[in-house]
């Protein structure tokens, strides 16, 4: 089965937007391979006649009326943890050149 | 261990209502106990003294004006730090959320407050609930009340230690793969993971959304039942919630044991279980049999695969749930990042602890193109197999029992350098989360070092009442 190289670890970190130090890459290289080796014991199981379980409640299509509900949270309260903002808007860095 | 023994929750609330004590006195008592215990045990991450005193005053005023504050009138409690609670920061014991002030409160906490309970503090935990020892907290490990060189279990280790020390009459925690039951077992308290969906998760920091459950930790089964009764039921803010039992969960009495069909999970009594743990479980089985219960061994072969299944599904869901921590709307951020991409990399790279990053990367891998079918889909299918085995078992027996964990509380540092060894601490608890069934840890003895041992009981989905009723009977057998 899959064995991750150090480049694979870097690629995963990049996909997940995690900046890693060189030391971390070495640690994760060892640890992630050990964890993957452990979870690969599922590969031997015959599950060809089974469907995947996505949820366990059996609830289907939980819906509500399509109208605005006021939960009483003031917008400025909801924004109080935002590091950069202008008036009542979240300010982020430029996304497109 | 210096622990304070509270009366039952029912008695405490009654005393507040009949004015033989007051909410203010109870809150001051709890705050003092916390202050005294903190240097030695580090069970608490934040004290909510101002908010708790203000709330106690309100409760006392209600009583003064002959109004009923509710079934938990004036009862102090402690919430794990992944519950959003107004009055202080919520950080799930993680640096990335340091300074985060919740703009609203968890539905479970709202329900408890509406019943008169008062949140006095936030409990320490493994950061983002990733762990089985509380060693992954970015704010220091919690010490086991029975032996401070040992872990309290995790991830709700602070909650379990707090209840064992009697810092408050009860605590609430979250259980994604055993995070209520395993620390309850290590600290000698009762820990309940209800049926999936029974308690709203609105306002609780998400970990593995198909697995996460909320439940109480308390010093008796009847206290745990009363707390569950207050928190359980549908919530319009959490579409995965289910209706509570029409009879509720309070006023449950111990189940008469004669003729009760109980299965002992064969795979949970293997050679990998400590002999003291096996002995305590076998003694309980003997007592059950002597009381007329029909106990038999039952095999659930897929429980051997449950941990591997869990450590694919859980990280997959973690990688998705932790995607929201990007430093833009809240949480740790680097003001000097030169562009958007660098600001993400910095915020997440520096803000997340080791275990969060480990799980995010495993999750990213098992969900990635080319590996999805072999890992994630395979695990979801093995999950079906496990559920089918549980369903067949419940045709033969009403309850399944076994140990909560293969060992008692282990030494601080013993497993922290090897993530896989730490994962193995969850080997007997994850199956209940994968199947969505209710499960409880009840203290049944101690090992040769006087460390507590918990018995795990599981029942079928939505059989929480039955589960509590049997747990009460087993609790009485130990008296």
Coordinates of C-alpha atoms in Angstrom, one line a residue:
Chain A
X1 CA 0.0 0.0 0.0
X2 CA 0.9 3.6 0.1
X3 CA 4.1 4.7 1.7
X4 CA 4.6 8.4 2.0
X5 CA 7.9 10.0 1.0
X6 CA 9.0 13.3 2.6
X7 CA 7.9 15.0 -0.5
X8 CA 4.4 13.5 -0.1
X9 CA 4.3 14.9 3.5
X10 CA 5.2 18.3 2.2
X11 CA 2.5 18.0 -0.5
X12 CA -0.1 17.0 2.1
X13 CA 0.9 19.9 4.3
X14 CA 0.7 22.2 1.3
X15 CA -2.8 21.0 0.4
X16 CA -3.9 21.5 4.0
X17 CA -2.2 24.9 4.2
X18 CA 0.1 23.9 7.0
X19 CA 3.6 25.5 7.2
X20 CA 6.0 22.8 8.6
X21 CA 9.5 23.1 9.8
X22 CA 12.1 20.6 8.5
X23 CA 12.1 18.9 11.8
X24 CA 8.3 18.5 11.7
X25 CA 8.5 17.0 8.2
X26 CA 10.9 14.3 9.5
X27 CA 8.7 13.6 12.5
X28 CA 5.5 13.4 10.4
X29 CA 7.2 11.2 7.8
X30 CA 7.8 8.5 10.4
X31 CA 4.5 9.0 12.3
X32 CA 2.1 9.2 9.4
X33 CA 3.6 6.1 7.8
X34 CA 3.2 4.2 11.1
X35 CA -0.4 5.3 11.4
X36 CA -1.2 4.4 7.7
X37 CA 0.4 1.0 8.2
X38 CA -1.9 0.4 11.2
X39 CA -5.1 1.5 9.5
X40 CA -4.3 -0.6 6.4
X41 CA -5.5 -3.7 8.3
X42 CA -8.9 -2.8 6.8
X43 CA -7.7 -3.7 3.3
X44 CA -8.1 -7.4 3.9
X45 CA -11.8 -7.1 4.8
X46 CA -14.4 -8.2 2.2
X47 CA -17.0 -5.5 2.2
X48 CA -18.2 -6.0 -1.4
X49 CA -21.8 -6.5 -0.5
X50 CA -22.0 -3.6 2.0
X51 CA -22.8 0.1 1.5
X52 CA -20.8 2.8 3.2
X53 CA -22.3 4.4 6.4
X54 CA -22.5 8.1 6.1
X55 CA -24.6 8.8 9.2
X56 CA -26.2 6.8 12.0
X57 CA -29.4 8.6 13.0
X58 CA -31.5 7.6 10.1
X59 CA -32.8 11.1 9.8
X60 CA -33.6 12.1 6.2
X61 CA -34.0 15.6 4.7
X62 CA -34.2 17.7 7.9
X63 CA -35.6 20.9 6.6
X64 CA -37.3 24.0 7.9
X65 CA -39.3 26.8 6.5
X66 CA -37.2 29.0 4.2
X67 CA -37.4 32.2 6.2
X68 CA -34.9 34.4 8.1
X69 CA -34.7 33.7 11.8
X70 CA -33.4 36.4 14.1
X71 CA -31.3 34.7 16.8
X72 CA -30.6 38.1 18.4
X73 CA -26.9 38.1 17.7
X74 CA -25.8 41.6 16.8
X75 CA -23.5 41.7 13.8
X76 CA -20.8 43.7 15.6
X77 CA -20.8 41.0 18.3
X78 CA -20.3 38.3 15.7
X79 CA -17.4 40.3 14.3
X80 CA -15.6 41.0 17.5
X81 CA -12.9 38.3 17.0
X82 CA -12.1 39.4 13.4
X83 CA -8.4 40.6 13.2
X84 CA -8.8 43.0 10.4
X85 CA -12.1 44.7 9.6
X86 CA -13.6 47.8 8.1
X87 CA -16.9 49.0 9.5
X88 CA -19.0 45.7 9.6
X89 CA -17.0 43.9 7.0
X90 CA -14.2 41.3 7.3
X91 CA -11.0 42.5 5.5
X92 CA -8.8 39.9 3.9
X93 CA -5.7 40.2 1.7
X94 CA -6.0 40.5 -2.1
X95 CA -7.1 37.2 -3.7
X96 CA -6.7 37.9 -7.4
X97 CA -3.9 39.8 -9.0
Chain B
X1 CA -6.7 12.5 47.2
X2 CA -8.4 15.6 48.8
X3 CA -11.8 15.5 47.3
X4 CA -14.9 17.3 48.3
X5 CA -18.1 15.2 48.5
X6 CA -21.2 17.0 47.2
X7 CA -24.8 15.9 47.9
X8 CA -26.7 14.5 45.0
X9 CA -27.7 17.1 42.4
X10 CA -31.4 16.7 43.3
X11 CA -30.6 17.4 47.0
X12 CA -28.4 20.4 46.2
X13 CA -31.2 22.0 44.0
X14 CA -33.8 21.2 46.7
X15 CA -31.7 23.0 49.3
X16 CA -31.4 26.1 47.1
X17 CA -35.2 26.0 46.5
X18 CA -36.0 25.7 50.2
X19 CA -33.4 28.3 51.1
X20 CA -31.3 26.1 53.3
X21 CA -28.4 27.2 51.1
X22 CA -28.0 29.7 48.2
X23 CA -26.7 29.6 44.7
X24 CA -24.2 32.3 45.8
X25 CA -22.8 30.1 48.6
X26 CA -22.5 27.1 46.3
X27 CA -20.7 29.1 43.6
X28 CA -18.3 30.5 46.2
X29 CA -17.6 27.0 47.5
X30 CA -17.0 25.7 44.1
X31 CA -14.7 28.7 43.2
X32 CA -12.7 28.1 46.4
X33 CA -12.3 24.4 45.8
X34 CA -11.1 25.2 42.2
X35 CA -8.6 27.7 43.5
X36 CA -7.2 25.3 46.1
X37 CA -6.9 22.3 43.7
X38 CA -5.6 24.2 40.6
X39 CA -1.8 24.3 41.5
X40 CA -1.7 20.6 42.1
X41 CA -4.0 19.2 39.4
X42 CA -4.5 21.8 36.6
X43 CA -8.0 20.5 35.9
X44 CA -9.3 24.0 35.0
X45 CA -8.3 26.2 32.1
X46 CA -10.4 29.3 32.9
X47 CA -12.5 30.4 35.9
X48 CA -15.7 32.2 35.0
X49 CA -16.0 33.8 38.5
X50 CA -17.7 37.1 37.5
X51 CA -20.3 35.5 35.2
X52 CA -21.0 32.7 37.8
X53 CA -21.4 35.2 40.7
X54 CA -23.8 37.3 38.6
X55 CA -25.8 34.3 37.6
X56 CA -25.9 33.0 41.2
X57 CA -27.3 36.3 42.3
X58 CA -30.1 36.0 39.7
X59 CA -31.0 32.5 40.9
X60 CA -31.1 33.6 44.5
X61 CA -33.3 36.5 43.5
X62 CA -35.7 34.1 41.7
X63 CA -35.9 32.0 44.9
X64 CA -36.4 35.1 47.0
X65 CA -39.3 36.1 44.8
X66 CA -40.8 32.6 45.1
X67 CA -40.1 31.6 41.5
X68 CA -38.6 28.2 40.6
X69 CA -35.2 28.5 39.0
X70 CA -35.5 24.9 37.7
X71 CA -34.4 21.3 38.5
X72 CA -30.7 22.3 38.7
X73 CA -31.3 25.4 40.8
X74 CA -28.0 26.9 41.8
X75 CA -26.0 23.8 40.9
X76 CA -22.4 24.7 39.8
X77 CA -20.9 22.9 36.9
X78 CA -17.8 22.8 34.8
X79 CA -17.8 22.8 31.0
X80 CA -15.0 21.3 28.8
X81 CA -13.2 24.1 27.0
X82 CA -14.7 23.2 23.6
X83 CA -18.2 24.4 24.7
X84 CA -18.8 28.1 23.8
X85 CA -19.7 29.7 27.1
X86 CA -20.3 33.5 27.5
X87 CA -18.3 35.3 30.0
X88 CA -14.8 34.3 29.0
X89 CA -12.6 33.0 26.2
X90 CA -13.2 29.6 24.6
X91 CA -10.2 28.0 23.1
X92 CA -10.5 24.2 23.1
X93 CA -7.2 24.2 24.9
X94 CA -5.5 25.3 21.7
X95 CA -3.2 28.2 21.0
X96 CA -4.9 28.9 17.7
X97 CA -8.0 30.0 19.5
X98 CA -6.3 32.0 22.3
X99 CA -8.3 35.1 23.0
X100 CA -11.5 33.9 21.2
X101 CA -14.5 35.4 22.8
X102 CA -17.6 33.5 21.9
X103 CA -20.4 35.7 20.6
X104 CA -23.0 33.1 21.5
X105 CA -23.3 30.1 23.8
X106 CA -23.7 26.3 23.2
X107 CA -27.3 25.0 23.3
X108 CA -26.4 22.4 25.9
X109 CA -25.0 25.2 28.2
X110 CA -28.1 27.3 27.5
X111 CA -30.3 24.3 28.5
X112 CA -28.4 23.8 31.7
X113 CA -28.6 27.5 32.6
X114 CA -32.3 27.6 31.8
X115 CA -32.7 24.7 34.4
X116 CA -30.8 26.8 37.0
X117 CA -27.3 25.4 36.8
X118 CA -24.3 27.8 36.8
X119 CA -21.1 27.3 34.8
X120 CA -18.2 28.2 37.1
X121 CA -15.3 27.2 35.0
X122 CA -13.9 25.7 31.8
X123 CA -12.1 22.4 32.0
X124 CA -8.7 21.5 30.5
X125 CA -8.6 19.0 27.6
X126 CA -6.5 17.7 24.8
X127 CA -6.4 20.6 22.3
X128 CA -9.5 20.3 20.0
X129 CA -10.3 17.0 21.9
X130 CA -7.5 15.2 20.0
X131 CA -6.1 12.8 22.6
X132 CA -6.6 10.3 25.4
X133 CA -4.5 11.8 28.2
X134 CA -4.9 15.7 28.2
X135 CA -1.2 15.8 27.4
X136 CA -2.1 17.5 24.1
X137 CA -3.4 20.6 25.9
X138 CA -1.5 23.7 24.9
X139 CA -2.0 24.8 28.5
X140 CA -0.3 22.0 30.4
X141 CA -1.4 18.4 31.4
X142 CA -4.0 17.8 34.0
X143 CA -2.9 15.4 36.8
X144 CA -4.8 12.4 37.8
X145 CA -6.4 13.0 41.3
X146 CA -5.4 9.5 42.4
X147 CA -1.8 9.8 41.4
X148 CA -0.4 13.1 40.2
X149 CA 2.4 11.3 38.2
X150 CA -0.4 9.9 36.0
X151 CA -2.7 11.2 33.3
X152 CA -6.5 11.7 34.0
X153 CA -7.3 10.3 30.6
X154 CA -8.7 12.3 27.8
X155 CA -9.7 14.2 26.0
X156 CA -12.2 15.3 28.7
X157 CA -9.5 14.8 31.3
X158 CA -10.1 18.2 33.1
X159 CA -13.8 17.5 33.4
X160 CA -13.2 14.0 34.8
X161 CA -10.5 15.1 37.3
X162 CA -12.7 18.1 38.3
X163 CA -15.6 15.7 39.2
X164 CA -13.3 13.3 41.0
X165 CA -11.9 16.1 43.1
X166 CA -15.4 17.4 43.7
X167 CA -14.7 20.9 42.3
X168 CA -18.3 21.0 41.2
X169 CA -21.2 18.4 41.4
X170 CA -21.0 17.7 37.6
X171 CA -19.1 18.5 34.4
X172 CA -19.9 18.2 30.7
X173 CA -17.7 16.8 28.1
X174 CA -17.6 15.6 24.5
X175 CA -17.0 12.0 23.3
X176 CA -15.9 11.4 19.7
X177 CA -14.0 8.1 20.4
X178 CA -14.2 7.6 24.1
X179 CA -13.3 11.1 25.4
X180 CA -15.9 11.1 28.2
X181 CA -15.8 7.4 29.1
X182 CA -12.1 6.8 29.2
X183 CA -11.2 9.7 31.5
X184 CA -14.3 8.8 33.7
X185 CA -12.8 5.3 34.0
X186 CA -9.3 6.7 34.8
X187 CA -10.7 9.1 37.4
X188 CA -13.3 6.9 39.0
X189 CA -16.4 8.8 38.0
X190 CA -19.5 8.1 35.9
X191 CA -19.2 9.2 32.3
X192 CA -22.0 9.0 29.8
X193 CA -21.9 9.1 26.0
X194 CA -25.6 9.2 24.9
X195 CA -27.0 8.0 21.6
X196 CA -25.6 10.0 18.7
X197 CA -27.8 13.1 18.2
X198 CA -29.5 13.1 21.6
X199 CA -27.8 16.3 22.8
X200 CA -27.4 19.3 20.5
X201 CA -23.9 20.2 19.4
X202 CA -24.6 23.7 18.4
X203 CA -21.9 25.9 19.9
X204 CA -19.5 23.0 20.5
X205 CA -16.2 23.1 18.6
X206 CA -16.6 20.3 16.1
X207 CA -14.1 17.4 15.8
X208 CA -15.6 14.4 13.9
X209 CA -19.1 15.3 13.0
X210 CA -20.5 11.8 12.4
X211 CA -19.1 10.7 15.8
X212 CA -19.2 13.7 18.2
X213 CA -21.5 13.3 21.2
X214 CA -22.1 15.5 24.3
X215 CA -22.6 14.0 27.7
X216 CA -22.3 14.5 31.5
X217 CA -19.6 13.4 33.9
X218 CA -20.9 13.0 37.5
X219 CA -20.3 11.1 40.7
X220 CA -23.4 8.9 40.3
X221 CA -25.5 7.5 37.5
X222 CA -28.6 9.3 38.8
X223 CA -26.8 12.6 38.7
X224 CA -25.7 11.9 35.1
X225 CA -29.3 11.0 34.2
X226 CA -30.6 14.2 35.5
X227 CA -28.1 16.3 33.6
X228 CA -28.8 14.3 30.4
X229 CA -32.6 14.9 30.9
X230 CA -32.0 18.7 30.9
X231 CA -29.7 18.7 27.8
X232 CA -31.4 16.0 25.6
X233 CA -33.8 16.6 22.7
X234 CA -34.2 18.3 19.4
X235 CA -32.6 21.7 18.8
X236 CA -33.4 23.8 15.7
X237 CA -29.7 24.9 15.7
X238 CA -28.5 21.3 15.2
X239 CA -30.2 19.3 12.4
X240 CA -28.7 16.0 13.5
X241 CA -30.6 16.1 16.9
X242 CA -33.2 13.4 17.7
X243 CA -36.2 13.5 20.1
X244 CA -35.6 12.7 23.7
X245 CA -37.4 9.6 25.1
X246 CA -41.0 10.6 26.0
X247 CA -40.4 9.4 29.5
X248 CA -37.2 11.5 29.9
X249 CA -34.1 10.4 31.8
X250 CA -34.8 11.4 35.3
X251 CA -36.7 9.3 37.8
X252 CA -35.0 6.2 36.5
X253 CA -34.6 3.4 39.0
X254 CA -32.1 0.5 39.1
X255 CA -33.0 -2.3 36.8
X256 CA -34.1 -5.6 38.5
X257 CA -31.3 -7.9 37.3
X258 CA -33.2 -11.2 37.1
X259 CA -33.4 -12.4 33.5
X260 CA -31.6 -9.4 32.0
X261 CA -29.6 -10.5 29.0
X262 CA -26.1 -9.2 29.0
X263 CA -23.3 -10.0 26.5
X264 CA -19.7 -9.7 27.4
X265 CA -17.7 -8.7 24.3
X266 CA -15.2 -11.5 23.7
X267 CA -12.7 -9.3 21.8
X268 CA -12.6 -6.9 24.8
X269 CA -11.2 -9.5 27.2
X270 CA -8.1 -10.4 25.2
X271 CA -4.5 -10.9 26.5
X272 CA -3.8 -7.2 25.8
X273 CA -6.0 -6.2 28.8
X274 CA -4.3 -5.6 32.2
X275 CA -5.0 -8.5 34.6
X276 CA -6.4 -6.2 37.2
X277 CA -8.9 -4.7 34.7
X278 CA -9.9 -8.2 33.6
X279 CA -10.3 -9.3 37.3
X280 CA -12.6 -6.3 38.1
X281 CA -14.7 -6.9 35.1
X282 CA -15.0 -10.7 35.9
X283 CA -16.0 -9.9 39.5
X284 CA -18.8 -7.7 38.2
X285 CA -19.9 -10.4 35.9
X286 CA -20.0 -12.8 38.8
X287 CA -22.2 -10.4 40.8
X288 CA -24.5 -9.9 37.9
X289 CA -24.9 -13.7 37.4
X290 CA -25.5 -14.2 41.2
X291 CA -28.2 -11.5 40.9
X292 CA -30.0 -13.5 38.3
X293 CA -28.8 -11.8 35.1
X294 CA -28.1 -14.0 32.1
X295 CA -24.6 -13.2 31.1
X296 CA -22.9 -14.8 28.1
X297 CA -19.8 -14.2 26.0
X298 CA -20.6 -12.7 22.6
X299 CA -18.2 -12.2 19.7
X300 CA -18.2 -9.0 17.6
X301 CA -15.3 -9.7 15.3
X302 CA -15.3 -6.3 13.6
X303 CA -14.6 -4.6 16.9
X304 CA -10.9 -5.5 16.3
X305 CA -11.1 -3.3 13.2
X306 CA -13.0 -0.5 14.9
X307 CA -9.9 1.5 15.9
X308 CA -8.4 1.4 12.3
X309 CA -11.8 2.4 11.0
X310 CA -12.0 5.3 13.5
X311 CA -8.5 6.6 12.7
X312 CA -9.5 7.0 9.1
X313 CA -13.0 8.5 9.6
X314 CA -12.1 10.7 12.5
X315 CA -9.1 12.4 10.9
X316 CA -11.0 12.8 7.6
X317 CA -13.7 14.7 9.5
X318 CA -11.1 16.6 11.5
X319 CA -9.4 17.8 8.4
X320 CA -12.7 19.2 7.1
X321 CA -13.8 20.7 10.4
X322 CA -10.5 22.4 11.1
X323 CA -10.4 23.9 7.6
X324 CA -12.3 26.9 9.1
X325 CA -9.3 28.0 11.2
X326 CA -7.6 30.2 8.7
X327 CA -6.9 33.3 10.8
X328 CA -9.2 35.5 8.7
X329 CA -12.3 35.7 10.9
X330 CA -10.9 34.7 14.3
X331 CA -8.0 32.9 15.9
X332 CA -4.3 33.1 15.7
X333 CA -2.9 35.1 12.7
X334 CA 0.4 36.7 11.6
X335 CA -0.1 40.4 10.9
X336 CA 3.0 40.5 8.7
X337 CA 2.1 37.8 6.1
X338 CA 2.8 39.1 2.7
X339 CA -0.2 37.6 0.9
X340 CA -3.4 35.6 1.5
X341 CA -1.7 32.2 1.0
X342 CA 1.1 33.0 3.4
X343 CA -1.4 34.2 6.0
X344 CA -3.1 30.8 5.8
X345 CA 0.2 28.8 6.0
X346 CA 1.4 30.9 9.0
X347 CA -1.9 30.9 10.9
X348 CA -2.4 27.2 10.6
X349 CA 1.3 26.1 10.8
X350 CA 2.0 28.1 13.9
X351 CA -1.4 28.1 15.5
X352 CA -2.2 24.3 15.4
X353 CA -0.5 21.9 17.8
X354 CA 1.3 18.7 16.7
X355 CA -1.7 16.3 17.0
X356 CA -4.1 18.6 15.1
X357 CA -1.6 18.9 12.2
X358 CA -1.1 15.1 12.3
X359 CA -4.8 14.5 12.0
X360 CA -5.3 17.1 9.4
X361 CA -2.6 15.5 7.2
X362 CA -4.0 12.0 7.7
X363 CA -7.4 13.2 6.9
X364 CA -6.2 15.1 3.8
X365 CA -4.5 11.9 2.7
X366 CA -7.4 9.5 3.1
X367 CA -9.7 11.9 1.3
X368 CA -7.4 12.7 -1.5
X369 CA -7.9 11.6 -5.1
X370 CA -6.5 8.1 -5.7
X371 CA -6.7 7.1 -2.0
X372 CA -10.3 7.9 -1.2
X373 CA -11.7 4.5 -2.1
X374 CA -9.0 2.5 -0.5
X375 CA -9.1 4.3 2.8
X376 CA -12.1 6.5 3.5
X377 CA -14.7 4.6 1.6
X378 CA -13.3 1.3 2.9
X379 CA -13.6 2.6 6.5
X380 CA -17.2 3.8 5.9
X381 CA -18.0 0.3 4.6
X382 CA -16.3 -1.5 7.5
X383 CA -18.3 0.8 9.7
X384 CA -21.5 -0.7 8.2
X385 CA -20.1 -4.2 9.0
X386 CA -19.6 -3.2 12.6
X387 CA -23.1 -1.7 12.9
X388 CA -24.5 -4.9 11.5
X389 CA -22.7 -6.9 14.1
X390 CA -24.0 -4.7 16.9
X391 CA -27.5 -5.1 15.5
X392 CA -27.3 -8.9 15.5
X393 CA -25.9 -8.9 19.0
X394 CA -28.8 -6.8 20.3
X395 CA -31.2 -9.5 19.0
X396 CA -29.6 -11.9 21.4
X397 CA -28.8 -9.6 24.4
X398 CA -30.1 -6.3 25.7
X399 CA -26.7 -4.9 26.8
X400 CA -23.0 -5.4 25.9
X401 CA -20.3 -4.9 28.5
X402 CA -16.6 -4.9 28.7
X403 CA -13.7 -2.7 30.0
X404 CA -13.6 1.0 29.0
X405 CA -9.9 0.8 28.4
X406 CA -7.2 -1.9 28.4
X407 CA -5.3 -0.2 31.3
X408 CA -5.9 2.1 34.2
X409 CA -4.4 5.6 34.2
X410 CA -0.9 5.5 32.6
X411 CA 2.1 7.7 33.5
X412 CA 2.5 11.2 32.2
X413 CA 4.9 10.9 29.2
X414 CA 4.5 7.1 28.9
X415 CA 2.7 7.3 25.5
X416 CA 3.0 10.9 24.4
X417 CA 6.0 10.4 22.1
X418 CA 4.2 7.7 20.1
X419 CA 0.9 8.8 18.6
X420 CA -0.1 5.2 17.6
X421 CA 0.3 4.0 21.2
X422 CA -1.9 6.9 22.4
X423 CA -4.5 6.0 19.8
X424 CA -4.6 2.4 21.2
X425 CA -6.0 3.8 24.4
X426 CA -9.3 4.3 22.5
X427 CA -9.4 0.7 21.3
X428 CA -12.5 -0.3 23.3
X429 CA -14.5 3.0 23.2
X430 CA -14.5 3.9 19.5
X431 CA -17.0 1.2 18.4
X432 CA -19.9 2.9 20.3
X433 CA -19.2 6.1 18.4
X434 CA -19.0 4.4 15.0
X435 CA -22.3 2.6 15.7
X436 CA -23.9 5.7 17.3
X437 CA -25.1 3.7 20.4
X438 CA -25.2 4.9 23.9
X439 CA -22.4 3.9 26.3
X440 CA -21.5 4.6 29.9
X441 CA -18.5 4.1 32.1
X442 CA -19.2 3.1 35.7
X443 CA -16.5 2.6 38.4
X444 CA -16.3 -1.0 39.4
X445 CA -13.1 -1.3 41.4
X446 CA -9.4 -0.4 41.6
X447 CA -6.1 -2.0 40.5
X448 CA -3.2 -2.9 42.8
X449 CA -2.0 0.8 42.7
X450 CA -5.5 1.9 43.9
X451 CA -6.3 3.4 40.5
X452 CA -9.9 3.3 39.4
X453 CA -11.3 0.8 36.9
X454 CA -14.4 1.5 34.8
X455 CA -16.9 -0.9 33.4
X456 CA -18.3 0.0 30.0
X457 CA -22.0 -0.8 29.2
X458 CA -23.5 -0.3 25.8
X459 CA -27.1 -0.5 24.8
X460 CA -29.0 -0.2 21.4
X461 CA -29.6 3.1 19.8
X462 CA -32.0 5.3 21.7
X463 CA -32.0 2.9 24.6
X464 CA -30.4 5.5 26.9
X465 CA -33.1 5.0 29.6
X466 CA -32.4 1.2 29.7
X467 CA -28.6 1.9 29.8
X468 CA -28.9 4.2 32.7
X469 CA -31.2 1.8 34.5
X470 CA -28.7 -1.1 34.2
X471 CA -25.8 1.3 35.1
X472 CA -27.7 2.1 38.4
X473 CA -28.1 -1.6 39.2
X474 CA -24.4 -2.2 38.6
X475 CA -23.5 0.9 40.7
X476 CA -25.6 -0.6 43.5
X477 CA -23.8 -4.0 43.2
X478 CA -20.6 -2.2 44.1
X479 CA -22.0 -0.7 47.3

